XYZ file of C-alpha atoms in Angstrom:
698
model
C -10.286 162.608 -296.131
C -7.571 165.096 -295.181
C -7.969 167.496 -292.296
C -8.161 170.438 -294.698
C -10.920 168.758 -296.779
C -12.866 167.702 -293.679
C -12.831 171.259 -292.293
C -14.420 172.490 -295.481
C -16.945 169.661 -295.859
C -19.272 169.918 -292.889
C -21.145 166.658 -293.507
C -21.919 165.468 -290.032
C -24.525 166.454 -287.432
C -23.966 165.635 -283.822
C -26.635 165.180 -281.049
C -25.291 165.332 -277.431
C -27.460 164.600 -274.342
C -26.128 164.997 -270.768
C -27.757 162.825 -268.308
C -27.213 162.198 -264.629
C -25.086 159.121 -265.166
C -24.076 159.042 -268.848
C -23.473 161.559 -271.605
C -24.838 160.136 -274.853
C -23.756 161.182 -278.449
C -25.175 160.376 -281.786
C -23.315 161.295 -284.948
C -25.309 161.493 -288.238
C -23.833 161.523 -291.747
C -26.230 163.956 -293.444
C -25.190 162.567 -296.846
C -25.885 158.892 -296.311
C -28.114 159.061 -293.236
C -25.831 156.593 -291.399
C -25.554 157.087 -287.665
C -22.966 156.313 -285.038
C -23.331 156.384 -281.251
C -21.132 156.615 -278.239
C -21.631 156.805 -274.414
C -19.289 158.224 -271.821
C -19.658 158.866 -268.043
C -21.104 162.281 -267.197
C -18.987 164.740 -265.268
C -21.287 166.389 -262.756
C -18.746 168.963 -261.692
C -18.602 170.384 -265.200
C -20.744 168.701 -267.777
C -18.898 170.266 -270.696
C -15.929 168.012 -269.849
C -18.127 164.933 -270.501
C -19.336 166.446 -273.699
C -15.815 167.051 -275.051
C -14.759 163.644 -273.895
C -17.647 162.179 -275.847
C -16.894 164.108 -278.949
C -13.265 162.863 -278.930
C -14.450 159.224 -278.418
C -17.024 159.197 -281.159
C -14.788 160.940 -283.695
C -11.984 158.499 -282.999
C -14.333 155.477 -283.246
C -15.747 156.637 -286.599
C -12.374 157.847 -287.825
C -13.349 161.458 -288.752
C -11.933 164.819 -288.098
C -13.988 166.757 -285.625
C -13.962 169.670 -288.106
C -16.239 167.655 -290.294
C -19.095 168.231 -287.872
C -21.118 171.279 -288.868
C -23.800 171.328 -286.194
C -23.968 170.263 -282.540
C -27.372 169.895 -281.025
C -27.201 169.752 -277.216
C -29.753 168.688 -274.646
C -28.622 169.966 -271.232
C -29.627 169.805 -267.538
C -27.576 172.834 -266.501
C -30.645 175.121 -266.006
C -32.521 172.319 -264.214
C -29.622 171.466 -261.904
C -29.072 175.051 -261.046
C -32.658 175.191 -259.693
C -32.410 171.850 -257.953
C -29.235 172.617 -256.210
C -30.033 176.329 -255.377
C -26.770 177.483 -257.022
C -28.188 180.289 -259.200
C -27.529 183.965 -259.193
C -28.335 186.557 -256.474
C -31.478 188.112 -258.072
C -32.848 191.554 -257.608
C -36.439 192.425 -258.460
C -38.248 195.602 -259.546
C -42.013 195.579 -259.220
C -44.826 198.124 -259.427
C -45.493 200.069 -256.241
C -47.834 197.999 -254.062
C -46.814 194.661 -255.591
C -43.534 194.110 -253.632
C -44.920 190.887 -252.087
C -46.092 189.211 -255.269
C -43.678 186.229 -254.833
C -44.415 185.909 -251.167
C -48.245 185.818 -251.636
C -47.816 183.342 -254.568
C -50.598 180.785 -255.087
C -52.223 178.752 -252.342
C -50.715 175.424 -253.377
C -48.990 173.150 -250.895
C -47.460 169.815 -252.021
C -47.994 166.676 -250.055
C -51.725 166.222 -249.948
C -53.748 166.422 -246.694
C -51.683 167.674 -243.850
C -48.815 168.690 -246.213
C -48.931 172.241 -244.780
C -47.821 170.819 -241.411
C -44.475 169.482 -242.609
C -43.804 171.506 -245.714
C -40.851 173.922 -245.451
C -41.223 176.425 -248.229
C -37.905 177.071 -249.935
C -36.307 180.492 -249.959
C -37.517 182.826 -252.665
C -35.191 183.153 -255.632
C -35.654 186.954 -255.445
C -35.783 187.689 -251.695
C -37.913 190.549 -250.269
C -34.827 192.530 -249.193
C -33.653 192.646 -252.852
C -37.147 193.760 -254.111
C -37.725 197.420 -254.844
C -40.859 199.189 -256.122
C -41.176 201.515 -259.063
C -43.687 204.360 -259.094
C -45.643 203.662 -262.278
C -48.800 201.938 -263.500
C -50.035 200.504 -266.761
C -53.770 199.815 -267.438
C -55.032 196.382 -268.480
C -55.373 197.661 -272.027
C -51.872 199.031 -272.200
C -52.612 202.728 -271.406
C -50.245 204.645 -269.167
C -52.087 205.283 -265.874
C -49.096 206.737 -264.057
C -45.834 207.626 -265.648
C -42.538 206.084 -264.465
C -40.834 208.104 -261.824
C -37.184 207.743 -262.789
C -35.820 210.010 -260.118
C -37.395 207.815 -257.488
C -36.091 204.626 -259.079
C -32.481 205.441 -259.627
C -31.458 205.363 -255.919
C -33.212 202.014 -255.625
C -31.189 200.610 -258.467
C -28.066 201.967 -256.870
C -29.127 200.135 -253.651
C -29.491 196.817 -255.480
C -25.998 197.329 -257.054
C -24.540 197.898 -253.591
C -26.128 194.650 -252.377
C -24.233 192.735 -255.090
C -27.067 191.444 -257.267
C -25.830 189.212 -260.093
C -29.004 189.365 -262.177
C -32.047 191.723 -262.271
C -35.665 191.002 -262.987
C -38.211 193.704 -263.921
C -41.795 192.567 -263.651
C -44.438 195.343 -263.602
C -48.169 195.057 -263.213
C -49.973 194.731 -266.571
C -46.642 194.808 -268.439
C -47.946 192.093 -270.678
C -50.135 194.729 -272.279
C -47.534 197.350 -272.658
C -43.781 196.783 -271.825
C -42.619 200.413 -272.312
C -41.912 201.019 -268.628
C -39.990 197.752 -268.309
C -37.818 198.556 -271.245
C -37.096 201.946 -269.848
C -36.127 200.484 -266.446
C -33.805 198.015 -268.195
C -32.086 200.863 -269.935
C -31.621 202.648 -266.574
C -30.336 199.484 -264.871
C -27.884 198.777 -267.659
C -26.541 202.248 -267.098
C -26.231 201.853 -263.296
C -24.925 198.258 -263.399
C -23.737 197.428 -266.920
C -22.321 193.948 -265.959
C -25.567 192.653 -264.620
C -27.994 190.885 -267.022
C -31.560 192.225 -266.919
C -34.638 190.111 -267.723
C -38.005 191.858 -268.354
C -41.271 190.045 -268.089
C -42.811 191.628 -271.194
C -40.186 189.884 -273.284
C -39.741 186.638 -271.389
C -43.466 185.907 -270.982
C -45.928 188.670 -272.145
C -48.965 186.997 -270.542
C -51.339 187.884 -267.766
C -51.226 186.626 -264.118
C -48.628 188.687 -262.306
C -47.381 185.901 -260.008
C -46.682 183.436 -262.714
C -45.126 186.068 -264.989
C -42.922 187.351 -262.076
C -41.857 183.855 -260.989
C -40.985 182.822 -264.558
C -38.944 186.002 -265.208
C -37.186 185.588 -261.806
C -36.186 182.001 -262.638
C -34.918 183.223 -265.935
C -32.625 185.626 -264.087
C -31.648 183.024 -261.519
C -30.251 180.574 -264.018
C -29.132 183.116 -266.617
C -25.521 183.769 -265.456
C -24.885 180.030 -264.992
C -26.353 178.999 -268.296
C -24.645 181.917 -270.053
C -21.208 180.929 -268.753
C -21.783 177.306 -269.677
C -23.077 177.938 -273.173
C -20.393 180.501 -273.947
C -17.583 178.230 -272.627
C -18.856 175.144 -274.490
C -19.287 177.036 -277.716
C -15.782 178.414 -277.470
C -14.315 174.972 -276.658
C -16.234 173.536 -279.726
C -15.014 176.217 -282.009
C -11.446 175.773 -280.868
C -11.432 172.030 -281.694
C -14.000 171.948 -284.492
C -13.663 175.184 -286.411
C -16.763 177.094 -287.446
C -19.251 174.791 -285.829
C -22.892 175.800 -285.077
C -24.316 175.107 -281.537
C -27.980 174.833 -280.761
C -29.500 173.950 -277.315
C -32.691 171.922 -277.006
C -35.623 173.788 -275.517
C -38.230 172.374 -273.059
C -40.846 172.359 -275.887
C -38.790 170.190 -278.147
C -37.396 172.901 -280.414
C -33.835 174.236 -280.767
C -32.566 177.519 -279.478
C -29.591 179.391 -280.911
C -26.660 180.297 -278.594
C -28.024 183.842 -278.301
C -31.537 182.779 -277.471
C -30.304 180.177 -274.974
C -28.318 182.833 -273.081
C -31.152 185.389 -273.138
C -34.032 183.094 -272.210
C -32.570 180.057 -270.265
C -35.937 179.517 -268.599
C -37.063 177.784 -271.818
C -34.357 175.126 -271.285
C -35.539 173.726 -267.881
C -36.846 170.431 -269.461
C -34.221 170.391 -272.234
C -32.956 166.839 -271.403
C -36.323 164.961 -271.337
C -37.528 166.778 -274.381
C -34.722 165.243 -276.441
C -35.858 161.738 -275.656
C -39.485 162.509 -276.671
C -38.353 164.063 -279.963
C -36.023 161.099 -280.670
C -38.816 158.569 -279.902
C -41.227 160.406 -282.194
C -38.790 160.450 -285.146
C -37.788 156.799 -284.761
C -41.293 155.452 -284.232
C -42.581 157.364 -287.221
C -39.995 155.660 -289.434
C -41.388 152.382 -288.123
C -44.995 153.403 -288.923
C -46.299 154.440 -285.473
C -47.662 157.910 -284.654
C -49.593 157.283 -281.392
C -47.061 156.700 -278.738
C -46.334 156.421 -275.070
C -42.691 157.227 -274.500
C -40.726 155.620 -271.686
C -37.186 156.898 -270.982
C -35.506 155.134 -268.054
C -32.025 156.395 -267.222
C -29.778 155.926 -264.321
C -31.460 158.359 -261.953
C -35.072 158.851 -263.120
C -37.742 157.855 -265.663
C -39.465 160.265 -267.896
C -42.796 159.486 -269.747
C -44.802 161.352 -272.309
C -47.647 160.900 -274.750
C -47.555 161.554 -278.499
C -50.835 161.634 -280.492
C -50.897 161.564 -284.265
C -47.155 162.496 -284.275
C -47.494 165.501 -282.009
C -46.156 165.457 -278.431
C -48.599 166.741 -275.828
C -47.394 169.972 -274.323
C -48.271 172.007 -271.246
C -47.815 175.657 -270.359
C -46.244 175.000 -267.054
C -42.805 173.576 -266.279
C -42.162 172.331 -262.750
C -38.718 171.747 -261.268
C -38.720 170.718 -257.571
C -41.271 173.245 -256.042
C -40.524 175.928 -258.674
C -43.175 176.315 -261.380
C -42.716 178.517 -264.432
C -45.007 179.579 -267.213
C -43.113 178.248 -270.233
C -44.061 175.784 -272.920
C -42.689 172.290 -272.396
C -43.448 168.782 -273.589
C -45.733 167.206 -271.011
C -43.099 164.943 -269.467
C -43.823 163.328 -266.095
C -40.822 162.148 -264.111
C -40.517 159.645 -261.287
C -37.417 158.848 -259.171
C -37.022 155.434 -260.706
C -33.863 154.631 -262.635
C -31.181 152.003 -262.969
C -29.353 153.560 -260.005
C -32.333 153.775 -257.731
C -31.460 152.376 -254.342
C -33.565 149.669 -252.667
C -33.901 149.550 -248.876
C -35.974 148.114 -246.107
C -36.980 150.621 -243.423
C -36.458 149.368 -239.898
C -40.044 150.459 -238.814
C -42.052 148.899 -241.594
C -39.881 146.097 -242.844
C -41.471 146.728 -246.327
C -39.256 146.962 -249.411
C -38.779 150.458 -250.871
C -37.076 151.563 -254.128
C -35.874 155.090 -254.784
C -36.073 157.962 -255.249
C -32.524 158.040 -253.876
C -29.988 157.076 -256.556
C -26.441 155.811 -256.628
C -25.976 158.163 -259.657
C -22.728 158.070 -261.633
C -20.404 158.099 -258.668
C -20.203 155.549 -257.034
C -22.966 153.933 -259.112
C -24.574 150.517 -258.711
C -22.491 147.793 -256.967
C -22.283 145.869 -260.244
C -20.219 148.693 -261.818
C -17.429 147.869 -259.400
C -16.738 151.610 -258.803
C -17.244 151.549 -255.081
C -21.009 151.305 -254.824
C -22.281 148.896 -252.171
C -26.071 149.653 -251.925
C -28.503 147.510 -253.925
C -29.948 149.203 -256.929
C -32.272 148.360 -259.796
C -29.353 147.658 -261.995
C -27.970 145.182 -259.464
C -31.380 143.437 -259.321
C -31.349 143.183 -263.094
C -27.916 141.607 -262.980
C -29.013 139.064 -260.337
C -32.088 138.139 -262.405
C -29.876 137.564 -265.512
C -31.535 140.393 -267.481
C -28.246 142.260 -267.574
C -25.688 139.545 -268.232
C -22.139 139.793 -266.854
C -20.882 139.630 -270.467
C -22.615 142.959 -271.252
C -20.370 145.990 -271.593
C -22.057 149.310 -270.833
C -20.921 152.059 -273.207
C -18.727 149.383 -274.848
C -16.151 149.252 -272.083
C -17.668 149.094 -268.662
C -17.825 145.519 -267.264
C -20.504 143.979 -264.933
C -19.607 142.308 -261.663
C -22.345 139.756 -260.864
C -20.808 138.728 -257.513
C -20.933 142.291 -256.189
C -24.492 142.748 -257.424
C -25.575 139.628 -255.564
C -23.787 140.723 -252.413
C -25.590 144.050 -252.541
C -29.091 142.551 -253.121
C -28.351 140.084 -250.320
C -28.352 142.961 -247.820
C -32.109 143.462 -248.341
C -33.012 139.771 -249.036
C -32.058 138.774 -245.443
C -34.384 141.250 -243.607
C -37.172 140.342 -246.015
C -36.734 136.612 -245.446
C -36.343 136.010 -249.190
C -33.838 134.437 -251.490
C -31.544 136.797 -253.394
C -33.415 136.254 -256.795
C -36.839 136.699 -255.150
C -35.695 139.941 -253.528
C -34.275 141.141 -256.857
C -37.551 140.433 -258.650
C -39.317 142.369 -255.841
C -37.063 145.376 -256.604
C -37.916 145.188 -260.218
C -41.617 144.718 -259.753
C -41.770 147.775 -257.461
C -39.857 150.022 -259.912
C -42.100 148.789 -262.726
C -45.257 149.724 -260.829
C -43.774 153.180 -260.095
C -43.156 153.726 -263.822
C -46.648 152.362 -264.698
C -48.090 155.018 -262.357
C -46.324 157.691 -264.331
C -47.559 156.301 -267.594
C -51.169 156.528 -266.272
C -50.615 160.124 -265.530
C -50.069 161.018 -269.198
C -52.602 158.525 -270.567
C -55.561 157.393 -268.420
C -55.727 160.584 -266.381
C -55.738 162.644 -269.618
C -58.620 160.672 -271.137
C -56.437 158.215 -273.259
C -56.538 154.469 -273.278
C -52.882 153.267 -273.185
C -54.021 150.187 -275.355
C -54.521 152.593 -278.281
C -50.794 153.459 -278.289
C -47.473 151.835 -278.905
C -44.870 152.026 -276.130
C -41.458 153.349 -277.157
C -38.775 152.337 -274.578
C -35.384 153.932 -274.507
C -32.655 155.167 -272.119
C -29.913 152.962 -270.865
C -32.320 150.960 -268.632
C -35.613 151.322 -270.597
C -35.402 148.147 -272.836
C -34.677 146.010 -269.644
C -38.105 146.965 -268.323
C -40.021 147.564 -271.571
C -41.674 144.203 -272.014
C -42.866 144.223 -268.354
C -44.312 147.803 -268.877
C -46.112 146.619 -272.017
C -47.595 143.831 -269.997
C -48.877 146.345 -267.349
C -50.204 148.940 -269.781
C -51.463 146.771 -272.672
C -49.672 149.081 -275.020
C -48.427 147.027 -278.010
C -46.160 146.785 -279.735
C -43.339 147.744 -277.474
C -40.895 149.580 -279.779
C -37.164 149.276 -278.941
C -35.254 151.757 -281.312
C -31.969 150.719 -282.863
C -29.935 152.843 -280.458
C -32.263 153.225 -277.398
C -29.471 154.160 -274.906
C -28.656 157.250 -276.909
C -32.136 158.185 -278.262
C -32.109 161.477 -276.324
C -29.037 162.388 -278.375
C -30.935 161.215 -281.498
C -33.749 163.591 -280.654
C -31.245 166.410 -280.254
C -29.797 165.656 -283.631
C -33.123 165.362 -285.488
C -34.901 168.411 -283.881
C -35.805 171.606 -285.631
C -34.973 175.252 -284.743
C -37.990 176.785 -282.979
C -39.270 180.150 -281.639
C -42.504 181.453 -280.408
C -44.312 184.688 -279.702
C -47.346 185.092 -277.427
C -49.710 187.683 -275.981
C -52.604 187.630 -273.606
C -55.906 188.741 -275.233
C -58.827 188.135 -272.915
C -62.004 188.453 -275.087
C -65.320 186.670 -275.170
C -65.973 184.968 -278.468
C -69.124 187.160 -278.888
C -67.125 190.293 -278.176
C -64.464 189.907 -280.916
C -64.499 188.963 -284.629
C -62.371 186.448 -286.615
C -60.614 189.269 -288.552
C -59.228 190.939 -285.422
C -57.962 187.637 -283.954
C -56.399 186.696 -287.367
C -54.630 190.040 -287.579
C -53.007 189.559 -284.140
C -52.008 186.019 -284.931
C -50.281 187.076 -288.138
C -48.403 189.792 -286.182
C -47.211 187.242 -283.613
C -46.130 184.910 -286.462
C -44.031 187.646 -288.074
C -42.488 188.381 -284.626
C -41.547 184.774 -283.978
C -40.203 184.366 -287.503
C -37.630 187.171 -287.022
C -35.372 185.056 -284.847
C -35.211 182.154 -287.274
C -34.587 184.587 -290.102
C -31.604 185.843 -288.097
C -30.230 182.310 -288.186
C -30.398 182.228 -291.947
C -33.703 180.309 -292.158
C -35.918 181.986 -294.806
C -39.651 182.480 -294.195
C -40.411 180.072 -297.018
C -38.540 177.303 -295.090
C -40.486 177.947 -291.861
C -43.681 176.215 -290.732
C -46.174 177.780 -288.344
C -48.419 176.322 -285.637
C -50.823 178.274 -283.545
C -51.740 177.633 -279.953
C -54.740 179.390 -278.539
C -55.705 179.152 -274.873
C -59.501 179.065 -274.450
C -61.750 178.777 -271.430
C -65.413 179.193 -270.623
C -66.286 182.709 -269.467
C -65.889 182.732 -265.684
C -63.298 179.902 -265.529
C -59.774 180.572 -264.120
C -57.516 178.696 -266.493
C -57.621 177.792 -270.179
C -56.980 174.727 -272.342
C -54.371 175.155 -275.156
C -55.707 174.332 -278.559
C -53.335 173.744 -281.530
C -54.410 174.945 -284.993
C -52.921 176.706 -287.962
C -53.410 180.019 -289.800
C -55.063 178.172 -292.714
C -57.459 176.307 -290.386
C -58.373 179.499 -288.466
C -59.053 181.309 -291.712
C -61.542 178.561 -292.677
C -63.361 177.984 -289.438
C -62.608 180.964 -287.253
C -63.791 181.276 -283.669
C -66.733 178.895 -284.318
C -64.413 176.016 -285.229
C -62.247 176.858 -282.216
C -65.327 176.680 -279.857
C -66.200 173.227 -281.281
C -62.709 171.921 -280.613
C -62.658 173.339 -277.114
C -65.958 171.689 -276.196
C -64.698 168.424 -277.422
C -61.378 168.733 -275.481
C -63.144 169.802 -272.330
C -65.446 166.824 -272.482
C -62.374 164.488 -273.038
C -60.583 165.945 -270.000
C -63.508 166.513 -267.601
C -66.351 164.356 -269.142
C -68.612 167.408 -269.740
C -68.972 170.600 -271.716
C -70.751 173.749 -270.458
C -73.503 175.707 -272.166
C -71.469 178.868 -271.718
C -69.716 181.449 -273.892
C -66.095 180.560 -274.705
C -63.332 183.112 -274.058
C -59.873 183.682 -275.521
C -57.063 183.971 -273.024
C -53.702 183.830 -274.825
C -52.647 183.729 -278.476
C -49.395 182.041 -279.339
C -47.535 181.491 -282.625
C -44.884 178.779 -282.900
C -42.464 178.863 -285.794
C -40.154 176.058 -286.748
C -37.333 175.635 -289.250
C -36.981 172.789 -291.735
C -36.513 169.255 -290.585
C -32.900 167.971 -290.894
C -32.090 165.735 -293.860
C -31.782 162.475 -291.895
C -32.892 159.076 -293.290
C -33.511 155.979 -291.356
C -31.119 153.091 -291.987
C -32.597 149.983 -293.567
C -31.397 146.545 -292.523
C -30.617 143.700 -294.747
C -33.340 141.042 -294.901
C -32.934 137.809 -292.906
C -34.787 134.535 -293.068
C -36.721 135.081 -289.838
C -34.465 132.894 -287.845
C -32.174 134.861 -285.394
C -29.859 131.831 -284.765
C -26.889 133.515 -286.455
C -27.088 136.366 -283.899
C -27.078 133.972 -280.841
C -24.133 134.464 -278.457
C -24.661 132.103 -275.588
C -27.236 130.305 -273.478
C -28.167 131.815 -270.020
C -30.823 131.645 -267.310
C -33.219 134.451 -266.356
C -35.555 134.589 -263.343
C -39.102 135.484 -264.241
C -42.330 135.205 -262.191
C -40.685 133.361 -259.429
C -38.906 130.707 -261.581
C -35.688 130.233 -263.639
C -36.083 130.061 -267.381
C -33.602 128.928 -269.988
C -32.865 131.833 -272.331
C -30.605 132.834 -275.220
C -28.455 135.940 -275.418
C -28.396 137.580 -278.830
C -26.193 140.221 -280.394
C -28.466 142.895 -281.721
C -25.923 144.085 -284.314
C -26.265 140.737 -286.063
C -30.105 140.685 -286.256
C -31.689 141.196 -289.624
C -34.986 142.504 -290.952
C -37.763 139.922 -290.401
C -35.956 138.014 -287.679
C -38.192 136.880 -284.864
C -36.720 136.551 -281.313
C -38.908 134.490 -279.074
C -38.752 134.894 -275.311
C -37.331 134.224 -272.936
C -34.335 136.098 -274.496
C -31.815 138.776 -273.832
C -30.636 140.982 -276.660
C -27.353 142.890 -275.948
C -25.881 145.909 -277.642
C -23.398 148.670 -276.857
C -25.755 151.121 -275.129
C -28.459 148.919 -273.568
C -29.916 145.382 -273.028
C -33.317 144.301 -274.076
C -35.301 141.542 -272.233
C -38.089 139.530 -273.993
C -40.095 137.680 -271.422
C -41.588 134.097 -271.860
C -44.699 134.246 -274.083
C -43.615 137.254 -276.059
C -41.798 137.717 -279.332
C -39.636 140.508 -280.798
C -39.718 141.122 -284.508
C -37.001 143.232 -286.254
C -38.465 145.714 -288.770
C -36.823 147.273 -291.821
C -35.499 150.308 -289.857
C -33.844 148.141 -287.185
C -36.574 148.688 -284.485
C -37.441 145.653 -282.386
C -41.204 145.338 -281.982
C -42.169 143.274 -278.915
C -45.728 141.824 -278.599
C -47.511 138.783 -277.066
C -46.634 135.697 -279.090
C -50.235 134.867 -279.671
C -51.205 138.270 -280.855
C -52.140 138.238 -284.454
C -50.041 140.363 -286.848
C -51.371 143.808 -287.579
C -53.660 143.766 -284.602
């Protein structure tokens, strides 16, 4: 195809996920459904450099003009890293008179368990007290004006903030969730006083009750806004320069896609953008293989993210936590532990007990086995020593493995432990597996779910190395290894749908409101949420709507979100909602109360159509994977060496059964099948691992 023709025929869709160690890309031909993957080192200094490097690499390997790509779906950690590294904007805050200390008072939560208050150093506020001013005004809880806004009093205070050099401004007034008129007026005044400073108002960012959570969320939005805005604008311009009229969407924490305009205006919704891509990709791939109840397990170079999907729907929560900053924004319920391929193993002098992580070798210098200057023993080095990650493997297609350097690194902890190098390496792997098992329990057992009722989807560059062992710990079978597990986050980005939501607090006892009133407000919120997608050219007929209603017992502090639809609510109303709430309360807390239920917040979530992407179908094999065998090797499992075979995954066919012990190599990851287990290749290319004696279909 010529360059001119390619620029007109936008037939490709690209997913890009930036991780701590690698940037993953997945290119999908929307006509045929074929996909192509690539992996390049991340560039922590400026992640857009890694994105552009990856685009050049994948286009060259596939042999297409970049102008043939019509849409780029991007999962990014820019907002997260801005909070983690305290590198955001200098934020000013406007509150209602008498509420200047809202952020200082906060909530009485101290991390660290018993005695945590003794050693916990609270981080500096993102909007310090000296940059917080008060507005003379007051709204009532029902939205009525109790005291009008005193503009003459406020203008000198805005001038003061300008003189202090604030780079972003937050306006969060008491009861603004019920009526945002005063916030909108203050924004207009601020834009006149300091037109170059972006202003975030709480009645638009999160129009919900609880002034501390609403203020903190809006302040975080301001804190990351200039950084995210510069990044998104720069990346979009770079993409358009090299790819013509290309569309850019950024993955939101809740698993939906945000337009460039939405990402710049509400970056607080992007804090869990990266992990959300993996969950979305796992859901899509597993559904093609016939599984809808899933535990997802994403192990990268720095950390591991886990989540639960029930009946094809990822569990969500209304709080997103990054370090010790918690914001009230919808996100997929992802739990993260500091356990990745780059996690460093060490033996403290005091206890002489082996520890792994959360410190990570990251991308630079990386594990010792990468031969890039790293010397400390990591989980990756342990996998190399055990034979799980063979020296013949090439990460990303071109990064070699140095076994000698891996053994030398692991030997530094084997000696103080009084163990052999292989035994020490197995200890490292066992510890990191237990850490990840603990995270999986958080999203399953501690939420009232039995992990044995779920399949385990393993992905990320290191996930398939540990997947079989995690299946053994959880009892979740089969363990599903997607066709391209190392770039599944990018797959999620590429297969995700545009999404927007509108919400409003409405605290009413069920016996004090009727179905018609609630339905009317839900329909208004749906129309409000749909406008943004219509602005992107997605007609209402192409949109789907999900409702989320927070419910609690009258007298309780916090509610439980319940998912439903407009059609379902029209049929069952508040009575049906009460029945679902009692059931969910019993599942979470083992009991239901004989008390009146109460509405807290109404939320309408609108999504665009799913992309036209089809799963590839492998050619049928004869069940024998011998033609895919590369070489014989030895792996160390349960304290002993075992003879094993290394297979090339690209040569496996539908129906092939790989019996452990075995190692399956591919461009973006390596899969280990332990002794006593078997991996079967399904029609979509997924590898399904289960105990060898487990009956089919069980």
